[in-house]
Coordinates of C-alpha atoms in Angstrom, one line a residue:
X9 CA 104.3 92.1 98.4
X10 CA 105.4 90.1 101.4
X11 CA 104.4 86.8 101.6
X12 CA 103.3 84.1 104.7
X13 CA 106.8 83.2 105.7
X14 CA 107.5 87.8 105.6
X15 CA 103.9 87.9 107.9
X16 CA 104.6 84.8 110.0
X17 CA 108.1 86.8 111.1
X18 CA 106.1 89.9 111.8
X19 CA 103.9 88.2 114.1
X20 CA 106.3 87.0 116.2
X21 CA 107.7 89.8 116.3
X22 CA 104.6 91.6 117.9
X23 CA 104.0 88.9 120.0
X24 CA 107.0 89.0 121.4
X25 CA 106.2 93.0 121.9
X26 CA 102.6 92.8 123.2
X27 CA 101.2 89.5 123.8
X28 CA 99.5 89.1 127.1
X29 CA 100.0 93.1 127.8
X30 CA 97.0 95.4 128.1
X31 CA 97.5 98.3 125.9
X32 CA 97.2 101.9 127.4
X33 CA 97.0 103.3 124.0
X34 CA 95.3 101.3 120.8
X35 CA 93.9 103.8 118.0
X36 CA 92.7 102.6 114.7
X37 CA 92.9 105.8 112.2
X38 CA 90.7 104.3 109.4
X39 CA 87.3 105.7 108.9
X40 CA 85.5 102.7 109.9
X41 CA 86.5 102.3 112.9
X42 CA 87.9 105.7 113.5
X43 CA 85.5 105.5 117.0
X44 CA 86.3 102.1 118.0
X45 CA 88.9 102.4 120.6
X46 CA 91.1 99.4 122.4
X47 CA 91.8 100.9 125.1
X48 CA 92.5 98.8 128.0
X49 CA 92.0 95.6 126.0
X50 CA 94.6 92.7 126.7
X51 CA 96.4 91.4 123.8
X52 CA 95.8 87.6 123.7
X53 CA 97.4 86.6 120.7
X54 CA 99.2 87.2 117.1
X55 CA 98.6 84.3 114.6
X56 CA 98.3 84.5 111.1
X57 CA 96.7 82.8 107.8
X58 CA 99.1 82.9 104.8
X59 CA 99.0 86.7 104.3
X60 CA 96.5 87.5 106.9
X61 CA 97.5 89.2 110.2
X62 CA 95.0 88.5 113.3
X63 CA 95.5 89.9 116.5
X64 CA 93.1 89.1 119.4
X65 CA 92.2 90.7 122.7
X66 CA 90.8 89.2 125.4
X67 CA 87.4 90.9 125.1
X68 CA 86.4 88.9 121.9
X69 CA 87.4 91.1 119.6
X70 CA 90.1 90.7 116.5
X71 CA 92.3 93.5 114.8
X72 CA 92.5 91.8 110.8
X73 CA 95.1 93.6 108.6
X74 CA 97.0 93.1 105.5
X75 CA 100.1 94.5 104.0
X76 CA 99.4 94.1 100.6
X77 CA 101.9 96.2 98.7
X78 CA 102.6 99.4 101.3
X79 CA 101.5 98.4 104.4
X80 CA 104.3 97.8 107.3
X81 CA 104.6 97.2 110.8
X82 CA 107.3 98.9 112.9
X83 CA 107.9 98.9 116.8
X84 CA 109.7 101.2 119.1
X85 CA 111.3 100.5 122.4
X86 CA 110.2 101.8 125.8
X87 CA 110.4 105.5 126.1
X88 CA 110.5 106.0 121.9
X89 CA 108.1 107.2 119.3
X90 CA 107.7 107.3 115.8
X91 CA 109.3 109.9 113.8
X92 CA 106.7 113.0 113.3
X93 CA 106.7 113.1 110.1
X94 CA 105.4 109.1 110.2
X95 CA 102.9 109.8 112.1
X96 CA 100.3 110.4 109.3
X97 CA 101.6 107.0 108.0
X98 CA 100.2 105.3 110.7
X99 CA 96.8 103.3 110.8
X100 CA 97.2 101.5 114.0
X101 CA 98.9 102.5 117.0
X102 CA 99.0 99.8 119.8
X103 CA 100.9 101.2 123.1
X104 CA 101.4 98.8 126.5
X105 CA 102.0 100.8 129.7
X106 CA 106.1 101.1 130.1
X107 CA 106.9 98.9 127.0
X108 CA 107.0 98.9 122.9
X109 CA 104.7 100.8 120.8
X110 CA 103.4 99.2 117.7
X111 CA 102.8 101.4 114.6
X112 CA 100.7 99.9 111.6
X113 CA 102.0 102.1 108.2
X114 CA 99.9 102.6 105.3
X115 CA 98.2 99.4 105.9
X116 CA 95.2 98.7 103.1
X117 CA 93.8 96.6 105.3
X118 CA 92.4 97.1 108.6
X119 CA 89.0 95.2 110.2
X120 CA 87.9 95.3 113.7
X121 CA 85.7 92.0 114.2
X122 CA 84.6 89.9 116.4
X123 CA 87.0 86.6 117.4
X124 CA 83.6 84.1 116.4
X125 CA 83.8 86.2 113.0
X126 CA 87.2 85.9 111.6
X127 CA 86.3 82.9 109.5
X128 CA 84.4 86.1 107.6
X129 CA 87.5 87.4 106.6
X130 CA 90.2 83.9 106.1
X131 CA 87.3 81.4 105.5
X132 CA 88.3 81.7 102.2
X133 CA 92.1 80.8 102.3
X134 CA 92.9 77.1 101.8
X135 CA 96.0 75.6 104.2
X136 CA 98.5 76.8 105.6
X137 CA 102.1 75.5 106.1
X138 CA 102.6 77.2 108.9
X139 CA 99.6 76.7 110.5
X140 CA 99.2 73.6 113.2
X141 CA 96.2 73.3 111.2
X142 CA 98.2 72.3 107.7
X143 CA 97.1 69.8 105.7
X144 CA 99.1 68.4 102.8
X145 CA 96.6 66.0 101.5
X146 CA 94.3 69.4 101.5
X147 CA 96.2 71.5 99.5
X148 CA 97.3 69.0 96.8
X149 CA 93.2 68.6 96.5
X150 CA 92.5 72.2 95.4
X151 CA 95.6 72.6 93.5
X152 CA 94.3 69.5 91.4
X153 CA 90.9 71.2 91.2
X154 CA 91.7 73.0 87.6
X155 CA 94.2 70.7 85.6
X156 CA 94.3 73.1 82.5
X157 CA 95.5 76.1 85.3
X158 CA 98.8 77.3 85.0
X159 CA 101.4 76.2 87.5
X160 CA 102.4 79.7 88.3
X161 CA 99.0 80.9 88.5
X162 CA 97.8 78.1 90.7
X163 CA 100.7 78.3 93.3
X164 CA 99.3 82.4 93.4
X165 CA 95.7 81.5 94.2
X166 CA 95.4 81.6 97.9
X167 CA 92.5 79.6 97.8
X168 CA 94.5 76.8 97.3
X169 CA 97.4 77.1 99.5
X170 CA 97.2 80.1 101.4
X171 CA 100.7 82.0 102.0
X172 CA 103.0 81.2 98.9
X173 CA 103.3 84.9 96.9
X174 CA 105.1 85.7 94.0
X175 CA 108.5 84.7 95.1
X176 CA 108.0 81.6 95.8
X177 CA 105.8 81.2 93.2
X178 CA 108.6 81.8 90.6
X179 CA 111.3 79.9 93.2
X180 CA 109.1 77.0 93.2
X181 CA 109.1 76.7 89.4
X182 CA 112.7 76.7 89.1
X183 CA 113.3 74.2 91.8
X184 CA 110.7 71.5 90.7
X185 CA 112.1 72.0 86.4
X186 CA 108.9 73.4 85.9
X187 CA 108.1 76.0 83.5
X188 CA 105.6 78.4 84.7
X189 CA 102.9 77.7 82.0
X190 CA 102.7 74.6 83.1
X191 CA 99.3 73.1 83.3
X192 CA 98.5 71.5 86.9
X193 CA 97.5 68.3 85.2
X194 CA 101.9 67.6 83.8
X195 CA 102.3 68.3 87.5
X196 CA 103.6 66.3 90.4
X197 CA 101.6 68.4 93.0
X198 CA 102.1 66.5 96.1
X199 CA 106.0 66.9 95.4
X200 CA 105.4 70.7 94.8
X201 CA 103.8 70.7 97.8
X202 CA 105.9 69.1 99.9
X203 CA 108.7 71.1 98.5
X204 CA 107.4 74.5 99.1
X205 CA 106.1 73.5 102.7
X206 CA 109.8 72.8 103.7
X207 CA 110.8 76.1 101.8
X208 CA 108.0 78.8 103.3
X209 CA 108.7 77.0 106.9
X210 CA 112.4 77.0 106.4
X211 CA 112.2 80.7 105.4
X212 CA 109.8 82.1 108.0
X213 CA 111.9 80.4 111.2
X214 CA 115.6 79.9 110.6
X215 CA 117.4 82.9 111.7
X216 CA 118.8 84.5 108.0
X217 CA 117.3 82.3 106.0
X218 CA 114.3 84.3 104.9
X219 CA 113.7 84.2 101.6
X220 CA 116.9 83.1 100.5
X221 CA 116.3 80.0 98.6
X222 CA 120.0 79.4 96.7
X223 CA 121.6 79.4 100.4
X224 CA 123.6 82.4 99.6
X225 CA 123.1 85.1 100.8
X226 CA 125.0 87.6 99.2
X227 CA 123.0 90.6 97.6
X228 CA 121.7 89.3 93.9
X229 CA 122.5 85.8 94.7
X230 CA 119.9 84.8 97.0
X231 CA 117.1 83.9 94.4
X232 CA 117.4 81.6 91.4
X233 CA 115.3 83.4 89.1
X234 CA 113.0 85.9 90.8
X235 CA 114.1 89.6 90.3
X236 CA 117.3 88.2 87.7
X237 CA 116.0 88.9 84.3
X238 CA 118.7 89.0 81.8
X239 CA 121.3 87.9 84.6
X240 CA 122.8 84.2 84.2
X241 CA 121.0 81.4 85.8
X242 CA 123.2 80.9 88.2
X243 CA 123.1 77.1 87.6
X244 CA 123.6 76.9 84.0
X245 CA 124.4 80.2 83.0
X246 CA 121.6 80.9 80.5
X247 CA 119.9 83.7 80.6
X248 CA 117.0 84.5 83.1
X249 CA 113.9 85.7 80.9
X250 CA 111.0 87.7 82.1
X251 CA 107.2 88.2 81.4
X252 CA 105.8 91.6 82.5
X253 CA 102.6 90.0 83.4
X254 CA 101.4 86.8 84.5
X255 CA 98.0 86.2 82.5
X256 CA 94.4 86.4 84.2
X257 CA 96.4 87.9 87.2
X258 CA 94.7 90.8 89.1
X259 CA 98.1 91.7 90.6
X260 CA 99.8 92.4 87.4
X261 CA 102.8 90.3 88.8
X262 CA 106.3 89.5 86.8
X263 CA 107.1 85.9 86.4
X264 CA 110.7 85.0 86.0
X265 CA 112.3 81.4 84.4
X266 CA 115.2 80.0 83.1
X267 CA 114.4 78.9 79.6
X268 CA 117.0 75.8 80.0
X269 CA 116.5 74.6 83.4
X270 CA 112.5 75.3 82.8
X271 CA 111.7 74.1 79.0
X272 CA 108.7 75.7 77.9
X273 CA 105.7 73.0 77.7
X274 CA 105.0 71.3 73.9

């Protein structure tokens, strides 16, 4: 699933593509909104809220979508379309006169609302580091909220810090020593949370750095634990262990440790 630092990219991506264009072409092939048209509508803005995509036109309203697990966003140059056999992929189609197309694939996720309205759909998330809105001293508040919560599990609620997925959930761990069944109350939170602010920004605006949290970027070697089950921890060579699923967690995700550079707790 990509994470903020994955969405943050992709927005400026289609900024750079459509902000401040008027589109000539902007379908939404969902059923609930399969009428609504854009039309014409100038494209103000692309910003984002940890996962959360929002793009705003001038006439007040907001496109909301979310990846999830298959959505994706691809843009063609001037003069190019999508492949034919896309085409029934795509949820969103947003066209400026003699420039890029933007193609929304298989998104889950896709809300026309009002501007005034969006806190309907992200008034929910808590901060964001790479919002201008962040607050630190925020998210080290809800994180502390449920001492007995796991670690793991806590770093993957986004309604404490909104942005941090799986990947840096299990990257997080490793870096800080912490097992991920750690309870929130043997944590030093505002240390986790300063670490994985400098991390998610790090990732999300350094050109080749995304996601790579060892520094290396050769192909297995850019992650510490996540996705290396039964490889060597490639700082003390014992072996990376895995758990097919994290406890309590709706997404069914994998969680990832070394069992000598993250002790279990007791």
């Amino acid at each position: 699933m990509p994470e903020g630092d994955s969405v943050f990219r992709l927005a400026v991506r289609l900024r750079r593509s459509l902000d401040g264009r008027a589109l000539t072409r902007g379908d939404l092939r969902v059923p609930a909104h399969a009428t609504d048209a854009l039309d014409g509508q100038r494209v103000m803005q692309h910003v984002t809220h940890g996962k959360h995509l929002l793009t705003r036109f001038d006439g007040g309203l907001t496109l909301h979508t979310h990846l999830r697990m298959q959505g994706s966003w691809t843009v063609t140059v001037p003069g190019r379309r999508l492949p034919h056999r896309l085409l029934p992929e795509a949820r969103v189609i947003l066209e400026v006169a003699g420039g890029p197309t933007a193609y929304g694939l298989n998104l889950p996720v896709v809300d026309l609302l009002p501007t005034r309205a969006e806190h309907d759909v992200v008034g929910h998330l808590g901060p964001d580091p790479l919002r201008n809105d962040w607050s630190a001293e925020e998210a080290v508040r809800r994180l502390r909220r449920s001492p007995g919560e796991r670690v793991a599990a806590a770093l993957l609620d986004q309604r404490n810090v909104a942005g941090f997925g799986n990947l840096w959930a299990n990257e997080l761990c490793f870096l800080r020593g912490l097992h991920p069944d750690t309870a929130m109350a043997d944590v030093d939170v505002p240390a986790l949370v300063a670490l994985g602010t400098r991390c998610l920004r790090f990732s999300a605006t350094r050109p080749g750095a995304h996601q790579v949290t060892t520094g290396n970027t050769r192909r297995g070697e850019q992650h510490w634990v996540a996705g290396r089950a039964g490889r060597p921890c490639l700082r003390c060579g014992t072996t990376v262990l895995v758990r097919a699923e994290v406890p309590g967690d709706p997404g069914r995700r994998r969680t990832w440790w070394c069992p000598r550079c993250q002790p279990s707790p007791g």
